[in-house]
Coordinates of C-alpha atoms and ligand atoms in Angstrom, one line a residue:
M1 CA 110.0 60.1 83.8
L2 CA 107.2 59.0 86.4
P3 CA 104.3 61.2 87.1
S4 CA 103.9 62.2 91.1
L5 CA 101.9 59.4 92.2
L6 CA 99.3 59.0 95.0
S7 CA 102.2 57.3 97.7
P8 CA 101.2 53.7 97.7
H9 CA 103.4 54.2 101.4
L10 CA 100.4 56.3 102.8
L11 CA 98.2 54.4 101.1
Q12 CA 99.0 51.6 102.6
R13 CA 98.2 53.6 105.7
L14 CA 94.7 54.3 104.5
G15 CA 94.2 50.9 104.6
V16 CA 94.5 50.9 108.4
L17 CA 92.1 54.2 108.4
G18 CA 89.9 52.7 106.3
V19 CA 88.9 51.0 109.5
C20 CA 88.9 53.7 111.7
V21 CA 86.6 55.8 109.1
A22 CA 83.9 53.4 109.2
L23 CA 83.9 53.7 113.2
L24 CA 84.0 56.7 113.0
L25 CA 81.6 57.9 111.0
P26 CA 77.8 57.4 112.1
V27 CA 78.7 59.2 115.6
A28 CA 81.3 61.7 114.4
P29 CA 79.0 64.9 113.5
A30 CA 76.6 64.9 116.0
Q31 CA 79.9 64.3 118.8
A32 CA 81.4 67.0 116.9
Q33 CA 79.2 69.2 117.5
L34 CA 78.3 68.3 121.1
N35 CA 82.2 68.8 122.0
N36 CA 81.8 72.5 120.1
S37 CA 78.7 73.6 122.8
R38 CA 80.7 71.8 125.5
L39 CA 84.0 74.0 124.9
P40 CA 83.1 77.6 124.4
N41 CA 85.9 79.7 123.9
L42 CA 88.8 77.4 124.0
G43 CA 91.0 80.3 123.7
D44 CA 94.7 78.7 123.7
G45 CA 94.1 75.3 123.8
A46 CA 95.9 75.0 126.9
E47 CA 94.2 71.3 127.8
V48 CA 96.5 69.6 125.3
P49 CA 99.6 69.6 126.5
L50 CA 102.4 70.9 124.2
G51 CA 104.3 67.6 124.6
V52 CA 100.9 65.9 123.7
E53 CA 100.9 67.5 120.8
R54 CA 104.4 67.4 119.8
R55 CA 104.5 63.3 120.3
L56 CA 100.9 63.6 117.8
G57 CA 103.0 65.4 114.6
E58 CA 106.3 63.1 114.8
S59 CA 104.1 59.9 114.5
I60 CA 102.7 62.1 111.1
A61 CA 105.9 63.6 110.5
R62 CA 107.7 60.4 110.8
E63 CA 105.4 58.8 107.7
I64 CA 105.7 62.1 105.8
Y65 CA 109.9 61.5 106.1
R66 CA 109.4 57.8 104.6
D67 CA 107.4 58.5 101.9
P68 CA 109.1 58.6 98.2
D69 CA 107.9 62.2 97.2
Y70 CA 109.1 63.9 100.6
L71 CA 112.6 65.8 99.0
D72 CA 115.3 67.3 100.7
D73 CA 116.4 69.6 98.4
P74 CA 119.0 72.1 100.1
V75 CA 118.4 74.8 97.2
L76 CA 114.3 75.4 97.3
G77 CA 114.9 74.6 101.6
D78 CA 117.3 77.1 101.7
Y79 CA 115.4 79.7 100.1
L80 CA 111.6 78.8 102.1
Q81 CA 113.8 78.9 105.2
S82 CA 115.2 82.3 104.3
I83 CA 111.4 83.2 104.3
W84 CA 109.8 81.1 106.8
Q85 CA 113.0 82.2 109.8
T86 CA 111.5 85.5 109.0
L87 CA 108.1 84.7 109.7
L88 CA 109.3 83.3 113.0
A89 CA 111.3 86.3 114.0
S90 CA 108.0 88.2 113.5
A91 CA 106.0 85.8 115.6
R92 CA 108.5 85.9 118.0
Q93 CA 108.3 89.7 118.4
R94 CA 104.3 90.0 118.4
G95 CA 104.6 87.4 121.2
E96 CA 102.5 85.1 119.0
L97 CA 105.7 82.5 119.5
T98 CA 106.2 82.0 123.5
P99 CA 109.2 80.6 124.6
E100 CA 107.3 77.5 126.0
L101 CA 106.1 76.7 122.2
E102 CA 109.0 77.9 120.4
Q103 CA 111.5 75.1 122.3
Q104 CA 108.5 72.5 122.4
F105 CA 107.5 72.2 119.1
A106 CA 109.4 70.8 115.5
W107 CA 109.1 74.1 113.8
E108 CA 110.5 72.6 110.4
V109 CA 108.8 72.8 106.9
A110 CA 109.3 69.6 104.6
L111 CA 108.7 70.0 100.9
I112 CA 106.1 67.6 99.4
R113 CA 106.9 66.3 95.6
D114 CA 103.7 67.1 94.5
R115 CA 102.0 70.0 91.6
S116 CA 99.1 70.2 93.1
I117 CA 99.1 73.8 95.3
N118 CA 99.0 72.7 99.1
A119 CA 100.1 73.7 102.8
F120 CA 99.1 72.6 105.8
A121 CA 100.3 72.7 109.1
L122 CA 100.2 69.5 111.6
P123 CA 100.5 68.8 114.9
G124 CA 103.5 69.9 117.1
G125 CA 104.6 72.7 114.8
Y126 CA 105.5 70.8 111.4
L127 CA 104.0 71.8 108.1
G128 CA 104.1 70.4 104.6
V129 CA 104.4 72.6 101.3
H130 CA 103.7 71.4 97.9
L131 CA 106.4 72.3 95.3
G132 CA 102.6 73.1 93.3
L133 CA 102.3 76.0 95.6
I134 CA 106.3 77.8 94.9
S135 CA 106.1 76.8 91.4
A136 CA 102.2 78.8 91.5
V137 CA 103.1 82.0 93.5
S138 CA 104.3 85.0 91.9
S139 CA 106.6 86.3 94.5
A140 CA 108.2 85.3 98.0
D141 CA 105.5 88.0 99.4
E142 CA 103.1 85.2 98.2
L143 CA 104.4 82.1 99.5
A144 CA 105.2 84.2 102.9
S145 CA 101.4 84.8 103.1
V146 CA 100.1 81.2 103.1
L147 CA 103.1 80.1 105.5
A148 CA 102.3 82.7 107.8
H149 CA 98.7 81.8 107.6
E150 CA 99.6 78.2 108.5
L151 CA 102.2 79.5 111.7
S152 CA 99.3 81.6 113.2
H153 CA 96.8 78.3 112.7
V154 CA 99.9 76.2 114.7
T155 CA 101.0 79.4 117.5
Q156 CA 97.1 79.9 117.9
R157 CA 96.8 76.0 118.9
H158 CA 93.9 75.7 116.6
I159 CA 95.4 72.5 115.8
A160 CA 94.9 71.9 120.0
R161 CA 91.3 72.7 119.6
M162 CA 90.9 70.6 116.8
I163 CA 92.4 67.5 119.0
A164 CA 90.5 68.2 121.8
Q165 CA 87.2 68.1 119.9
Q166 CA 88.3 64.6 118.4
G167 CA 89.7 63.9 121.7
R168 CA 88.1 60.8 122.6
Q169 CA 88.9 59.1 119.5
G170 CA 92.3 59.0 120.6
P171 CA 95.6 61.0 119.2
M172 CA 96.7 58.5 117.3
V173 CA 93.3 58.2 115.3
M174 CA 93.4 61.5 114.6
G175 CA 96.9 61.1 112.8
A176 CA 95.9 58.0 110.8
M177 CA 92.9 60.4 110.0
I178 CA 95.5 63.7 108.9
L179 CA 97.6 61.2 107.3
G180 CA 94.5 59.8 104.9
M181 CA 93.9 63.6 103.8
L182 CA 97.2 64.4 103.2
A183 CA 97.1 61.5 100.7
A184 CA 94.2 62.7 99.3
S185 CA 95.2 65.8 99.0
R186 CA 98.0 64.6 96.6
T187 CA 97.9 64.8 92.5
P188 CA 96.0 61.6 91.7
S189 CA 97.1 59.8 88.6
A190 CA 96.5 56.7 86.3
S191 CA 98.8 54.6 89.1
S192 CA 98.4 51.0 90.4
I193 CA 95.5 52.4 92.3
S194 CA 92.4 51.3 91.0
A195 CA 89.4 53.4 90.4
A196 CA 87.5 52.1 92.7
N197 CA 89.9 52.9 95.6
A198 CA 90.6 56.0 94.3
V199 CA 86.6 56.7 94.8
M200 CA 86.6 55.6 98.1
V201 CA 89.5 57.3 99.1
G202 CA 87.9 60.5 97.2
G203 CA 84.7 59.9 99.2
Q204 CA 86.8 59.0 102.9
A205 CA 88.3 62.4 102.2
A206 CA 85.7 64.4 101.8
A207 CA 84.0 63.0 105.5
I208 CA 87.7 63.1 107.1
Q209 CA 88.2 67.3 105.3
S210 CA 85.0 67.8 107.3
Q211 CA 85.8 66.8 110.8
L212 CA 89.4 67.9 110.6
N213 CA 88.6 71.4 109.2
F214 CA 89.1 74.4 110.9
S215 CA 86.3 76.3 112.0
R216 CA 85.3 79.3 109.6
D217 CA 86.0 81.4 113.1
M218 CA 89.6 80.1 113.3
E219 CA 90.7 80.6 109.7
R220 CA 89.5 84.2 109.8
E221 CA 92.1 84.8 113.1
A222 CA 94.6 83.0 111.0
D223 CA 94.3 85.6 108.0
R224 CA 93.9 88.5 110.3
I225 CA 97.2 87.3 112.4
G226 CA 98.9 86.0 109.7
Y227 CA 98.6 89.2 107.6
G228 CA 100.0 90.7 110.7
V229 CA 103.3 88.1 111.4
M230 CA 103.9 88.9 107.4
T231 CA 104.5 92.4 107.1
E232 CA 105.5 92.8 110.7
A233 CA 108.4 90.8 108.9
G234 CA 109.2 92.6 106.1
F235 CA 107.1 91.3 103.6
E236 CA 104.9 93.1 101.0
A237 CA 100.9 93.0 102.3
Q238 CA 100.5 93.4 98.4
G239 CA 101.2 89.5 98.3
F240 CA 98.4 88.7 100.8
V241 CA 96.0 90.7 98.3
T242 CA 97.4 88.8 95.0
M243 CA 97.8 85.1 96.6
F244 CA 94.0 85.7 98.3
E245 CA 92.7 86.9 94.3
K246 CA 94.8 84.1 92.7
L247 CA 92.9 81.6 95.7
Q248 CA 90.0 83.6 94.6
Q249 CA 90.0 82.7 90.9
A250 CA 90.9 79.2 91.7
A251 CA 87.7 78.9 93.8
R252 CA 85.3 80.4 91.1
L253 CA 86.7 77.7 88.4
N254 CA 86.6 74.7 91.1
D255 CA 89.9 73.7 90.4
N256 CA 89.7 71.8 93.6
G257 CA 91.6 69.1 91.6
S258 CA 95.1 71.1 91.2
F259 CA 94.2 73.6 94.4
P260 CA 93.6 71.4 97.4
Y261 CA 94.5 74.0 99.1
L262 CA 91.2 75.1 98.6
R263 CA 89.5 72.2 100.1
S264 CA 91.2 73.2 103.5
H265 CA 90.4 77.0 103.1
P266 CA 87.4 77.3 101.5
M267 CA 86.2 81.0 100.1
T268 CA 84.2 81.8 102.8
T269 CA 82.2 85.5 101.9
E270 CA 83.6 86.7 105.6
R271 CA 87.6 85.8 104.7
I272 CA 86.8 87.8 100.8
A273 CA 85.0 90.7 102.5
D274 CA 88.0 90.4 105.4
A275 CA 90.8 90.7 102.1
Q276 CA 89.5 93.9 100.9
A277 CA 88.8 95.3 103.9
R278 CA 92.5 95.2 104.4
Q279 CA 93.1 95.8 100.7
Q280 CA 91.4 99.1 100.9
L281 CA 93.7 100.2 103.9
L282 CA 96.4 99.4 101.4
P283 CA 97.9 102.7 99.5
S284 CA 98.1 101.9 95.9
R285 CA 98.3 98.7 94.1
A286 CA 101.5 98.5 92.6
A287 CA 102.6 95.4 91.8
V288 CA 104.8 92.6 94.0
A289 CA 108.2 93.2 92.4
I290 CA 109.3 89.8 91.5
T291 CA 112.9 89.1 92.4
A292 CA 115.1 86.9 89.9
T293 CA 115.7 83.9 92.8
H294 CA 112.2 84.0 93.5
A295 CA 111.8 83.9 89.2
M296 CA 115.0 80.7 89.6
M297 CA 113.2 79.3 92.7
S298 CA 109.6 78.9 91.1
A299 CA 111.1 77.2 88.2
R300 CA 113.1 74.7 90.0
A301 CA 109.8 73.6 92.2
Q302 CA 108.3 73.0 88.4
V303 CA 110.8 70.8 87.7
L304 CA 111.3 68.9 90.8
A305 CA 107.6 68.2 90.5
N306 CA 108.2 65.6 87.9
P307 CA 105.7 67.8 85.5
G308 CA 106.5 65.1 82.4
V309 CA 108.4 65.2 79.4
D310 CA 106.3 67.6 77.6
V311 CA 106.2 70.1 80.4
L312 CA 110.2 69.7 80.7
R313 CA 110.3 70.3 76.5
T314 CA 107.8 73.7 76.9
L315 CA 110.1 74.7 79.5
A316 CA 113.4 74.3 77.8
S317 CA 112.1 75.8 74.5
Q318 CA 110.7 79.0 76.8
A319 CA 114.0 79.9 76.7
N320 CA 114.3 81.3 73.3
P321 CA 115.2 84.6 71.8
T322 CA 112.2 86.4 71.3
T323 CA 110.8 85.4 75.0
L324 CA 113.5 86.8 76.1
E325 CA 114.6 90.1 74.3
T326 CA 111.0 91.1 75.8
A327 CA 111.0 89.2 79.3
R328 CA 112.2 91.7 82.1
K329 CA 115.7 90.7 83.9
P330 CA 113.8 88.8 86.7
R331 CA 111.8 86.5 84.3
Q332 CA 114.9 86.6 82.1
A333 CA 116.7 84.0 84.8
G334 CA 113.8 82.5 85.4
L335 CA 113.4 81.7 82.2
L336 CA 116.7 80.4 82.1
Y337 CA 117.1 78.5 85.1
G338 CA 113.5 76.5 83.4
A339 CA 115.7 75.5 81.2
T340 CA 118.8 74.8 81.9
M341 CA 117.7 72.2 85.0
A342 CA 114.9 71.0 82.1
E343 CA 117.4 70.2 80.1
M344 CA 119.7 69.0 82.7
K345 CA 117.4 66.6 84.0
Q346 CA 116.4 65.2 80.4
R347 CA 120.1 64.4 80.3
N348 CA 120.7 67.0 77.5
F349 CA 123.9 68.2 79.5
A350 CA 125.6 70.7 76.2
A351 CA 121.8 72.1 75.2
A352 CA 121.6 72.4 79.2
R353 CA 125.0 74.0 79.4
Q354 CA 124.5 76.6 76.4
H355 CA 121.1 77.8 78.5
L356 CA 123.5 78.3 82.0
A357 CA 126.0 80.2 79.8
H358 CA 123.2 83.3 78.6
L359 CA 122.2 82.8 82.9
Q360 CA 125.8 83.7 84.0
A361 CA 125.9 86.3 81.4
L362 CA 123.2 88.1 82.7
S363 CA 124.2 91.1 85.2
G364 CA 123.2 93.0 87.8
L365 CA 121.5 90.2 89.7
E366 CA 121.0 90.6 92.7
L367 CA 123.8 88.9 95.0
S368 CA 121.1 85.5 96.5
A369 CA 120.8 85.6 92.4
Q370 CA 124.2 85.1 92.2
R371 CA 124.7 82.1 94.6
V372 CA 121.6 80.2 93.5
V373 CA 123.2 80.8 89.2
R374 CA 126.5 78.6 91.0
L375 CA 124.7 76.1 92.8
V376 CA 123.5 75.4 89.4
S377 CA 126.3 75.7 87.5
A378 CA 128.1 73.0 90.3
E379 CA 124.7 70.7 90.0
L380 CA 125.1 70.5 86.1
A381 CA 128.9 69.6 86.5
L382 CA 128.3 66.9 89.2
A383 CA 125.4 65.7 86.9
A384 CA 127.4 65.2 84.0
G385 CA 130.3 63.4 85.7
D386 CA 131.9 66.3 86.5
A387 CA 133.1 65.8 90.2
T388 CA 135.8 68.3 90.1
Q389 CA 134.5 71.1 88.7
A390 CA 131.3 71.0 90.7
V391 CA 133.8 71.2 93.2
A392 CA 135.9 73.5 92.2
L393 CA 133.1 75.7 91.8
L394 CA 131.7 75.5 95.3
E395 CA 135.1 75.6 97.5
P396 CA 134.8 79.2 98.9
K397 CA 137.4 81.6 97.8
A398 CA 138.7 83.9 100.0
T399 CA 135.3 83.9 102.5
V400 CA 134.1 81.1 104.3
I401 CA 130.1 79.9 103.2
A402 CA 127.8 81.9 105.2
N403 CA 125.9 80.3 108.2
N404 CA 122.6 79.6 106.7
D405 CA 124.1 78.1 103.5
R406 CA 123.1 75.2 103.7
A407 CA 122.8 74.1 100.0
T408 CA 126.4 75.5 99.1
R409 CA 127.2 72.9 102.3
M410 CA 125.4 69.7 101.2
Q411 CA 126.6 70.5 97.2
L412 CA 130.3 70.2 98.3
A413 CA 130.0 67.6 100.2
Q414 CA 128.3 65.4 98.0
S415 CA 130.4 66.5 95.3
R416 CA 133.6 65.7 97.5
V417 CA 131.9 61.8 97.7
A418 CA 131.3 61.7 93.8
T419 CA 135.0 62.1 93.1
R420 CA 136.0 58.7 95.0
K421 CA 138.7 60.2 96.6
A422 CA 140.3 60.2 100.4
A423 CA 141.7 62.8 100.3
Q424 CA 138.2 64.7 99.1
A425 CA 136.1 62.2 101.2
K426 CA 138.5 63.5 104.6
L427 CA 137.3 67.3 103.8
A428 CA 134.1 66.3 103.7
A429 CA 134.0 64.9 106.5
N430 CA 135.6 67.0 108.5
E431 CA 133.0 69.7 106.9
L432 CA 130.4 67.6 107.6
S433 CA 131.2 67.1 111.0
L434 CA 131.3 71.0 112.1
W435 CA 128.0 71.3 110.2
L436 CA 126.3 68.1 112.2
N437 CA 127.4 69.6 115.5
Q438 CA 125.4 72.4 115.0
H439 CA 122.5 70.7 113.0
P440 CA 122.4 67.3 114.5
R441 CA 118.6 66.3 113.6
D442 CA 119.7 66.8 109.9
A443 CA 119.6 63.6 108.5
S444 CA 120.8 64.1 104.8
A445 CA 123.6 65.1 105.8
W446 CA 124.1 62.5 107.9
L447 CA 123.9 60.5 105.1
V448 CA 126.4 62.1 103.2
Q449 CA 128.9 62.0 105.6
A450 CA 128.5 58.1 106.3
S451 CA 129.5 58.1 102.5
A452 CA 132.1 60.4 102.9
Y453 CA 133.5 57.8 106.4
E454 CA 132.9 54.4 104.0
L455 CA 135.3 56.1 100.7
Q456 CA 138.1 56.4 104.0
G457 CA 137.2 53.1 104.9
D458 CA 136.0 53.5 108.0
G459 CA 132.9 51.0 108.4
L460 CA 132.0 51.9 112.3
R461 CA 131.9 55.8 111.7
A462 CA 130.1 55.3 108.1
I463 CA 127.4 52.6 110.0
R464 CA 127.1 55.0 113.2
A465 CA 126.3 57.9 110.5
Q466 CA 123.6 55.4 109.0
A467 CA 121.8 55.3 112.5
E468 CA 121.7 58.6 112.7
A469 CA 120.6 59.6 109.7
R470 CA 117.7 56.9 110.2
A471 CA 117.0 58.7 113.9
M472 CA 117.1 62.3 113.0
E473 CA 114.0 60.8 110.6
L474 CA 112.3 59.5 113.6
D475 CA 112.6 55.9 112.2
Y476 CA 113.8 54.1 115.4
G477 CA 113.0 50.6 115.0
A478 CA 115.7 51.1 111.8
A479 CA 117.5 53.8 114.5
V480 CA 118.5 50.5 116.2
D481 CA 119.4 48.2 114.2
R482 CA 122.1 50.4 112.5
F483 CA 123.0 51.0 115.8
K484 CA 123.2 47.2 116.5
A485 CA 125.0 46.0 113.6
A486 CA 127.4 48.7 114.5
Q487 CA 127.9 47.3 118.3
S488 CA 129.3 44.2 116.9
L489 CA 131.1 45.8 114.2
A490 CA 132.8 47.2 117.1
H491 CA 133.5 44.1 118.7
Q492 CA 134.4 42.4 116.6
M493 CA 137.3 44.7 115.7
A494 CA 138.2 44.8 119.6
S495 CA 138.6 41.2 119.7
E496 CA 141.0 41.4 116.5
G497 CA 142.6 44.3 117.9
K498 CA 141.7 47.0 115.3
L499 CA 140.0 49.1 118.0
D500 CA 142.0 52.1 118.3
R501 CA 141.4 55.0 121.1
A502 CA 139.6 56.7 118.7
G503 CA 137.6 54.0 118.0
H504 CA 136.7 52.9 121.5
M505 CA 135.3 56.6 122.3
E506 CA 133.5 56.4 118.9
A507 CA 132.2 52.6 120.1
S508 CA 130.9 54.3 123.5
I509 CA 129.4 56.7 122.0
I510 CA 127.4 53.8 119.8
D511 CA 127.0 52.2 123.1
A512 CA 125.0 55.3 124.7
R513 CA 123.1 55.8 121.5
L514 CA 121.7 52.3 121.1
R515 CA 120.7 53.0 124.5
E516 CA 118.7 56.0 124.2
L517 CA 117.3 54.9 120.6
E518 CA 115.8 51.4 122.6
R519 CA 113.9 54.0 125.7
L520 CA 112.9 56.0 122.3
R521 CA 111.5 52.9 120.4
R522 CA 109.9 51.4 123.2
E523 CA 108.3 54.9 124.4
Q524 CA 107.1 54.6 120.0
A525 CA 105.6 51.0 120.7
L526 CA 103.9 51.8 123.8
E527 CA 102.0 55.1 122.2
R528 CA 100.4 52.5 119.6
G529 CA 100.3 50.3 121.5
I530 CA 97.7 52.4 124.0
N531 CA 95.7 53.8 121.1
Ligands
ZN1 ZN1 93.7 78.2 107.4

């Protein structure tokens, strides 16, 4: 089991960053001050057009999607979305998320496979969440308090103000700086990176961090507005308070290593005073109710963060009769789910099935928790090589799959493909086509779609689906290559008289998409060239 590494991909980019930082450092502090004094009360960040901020965000998101530690886990993704969409609706209702902002920005949350506790907002409405944050919080309310804070940095255009301040260095330099900071926030490890390199990265990171950190006033504003957004969304205010206490405790212990969030969000006396004032307005100090769903998602995040074999064994052994007996039901669910996942990860399928059987026998779980149990049952069946059983567990019986249930769709499609049966592959391709019509930006769904077409021997559609996946990851160069491959296959098939009516239609879609992607690639190259 590999530990979570400081990604070599991001480090590669730090090479470029080294140059930028060397150029920046001598002038930067004075310049920042100058800009600060020249830009009083930059209220709405209006001088940075939304499109410019979005494109800067895309250039950063593109690197994140290519990072091996970027994780598209549909189960955790759906959980995150259930919180995120509720917060967006609240911000919309309150008027902070304007229609223009909503339409022009991405509003996407990316999961990063890292054990440290961090969440960050990027330009253009892209957000990132480390798995460590999900496993460290005790409730959806605590998670919501962090996400609402980050959301408010975006809606209040704090990032735009920062771009304006750093403006003379050009947005691409700022993109490189943000990437460098993200790399430095990752869990350090004794990988191939030399110690000297790591020290250099750390030193640079501190310098960059001081330039990229939001001001104290921005932090207080994000606290204040985030608090309003989360409570009006229906989350417990207590979650804000307990999350704040967690961060404060970590700050007292000076635990910056596992809490990179503290480096970007220092616990200033003003913030603490504000939080205490809010807390005094709360009626009681009743603990936030812990749900089985959250307990299971927290355990899942812990296992997916590649914690090493010792932690996996501990997770498996924690689900013992003595501990379970004294635990309340939500915690029981979390313990049994964690043990199932930990054994599955170690490929101890028999042991995993035993824990799963106990989990399934827990009565009275909320509906969303029952769904999570069904998903892990199918996941275990698939991991153990029984794709047919996985399909049987996931196929809707009397109802249809809910619109927002991406995890069930993705697992069902993957399981159908894994049966290696053409009939199942056809079903998967049809179901995914419906999904992709509504969610064309879903790169992982395009990739499963490509496998489904391959199984049916439909090479043309398979290559096009691969091309779409690359395009949705914003890697336009790779997408153009795949579309060209699809185009030459179509030409070859046509010359051999193998292209039917539907094939001709597919070929013309490929031609049009290739032209579009070539345009996007030119724009991308131009942006990089200018900056
Ligand atoms: Zn903040």
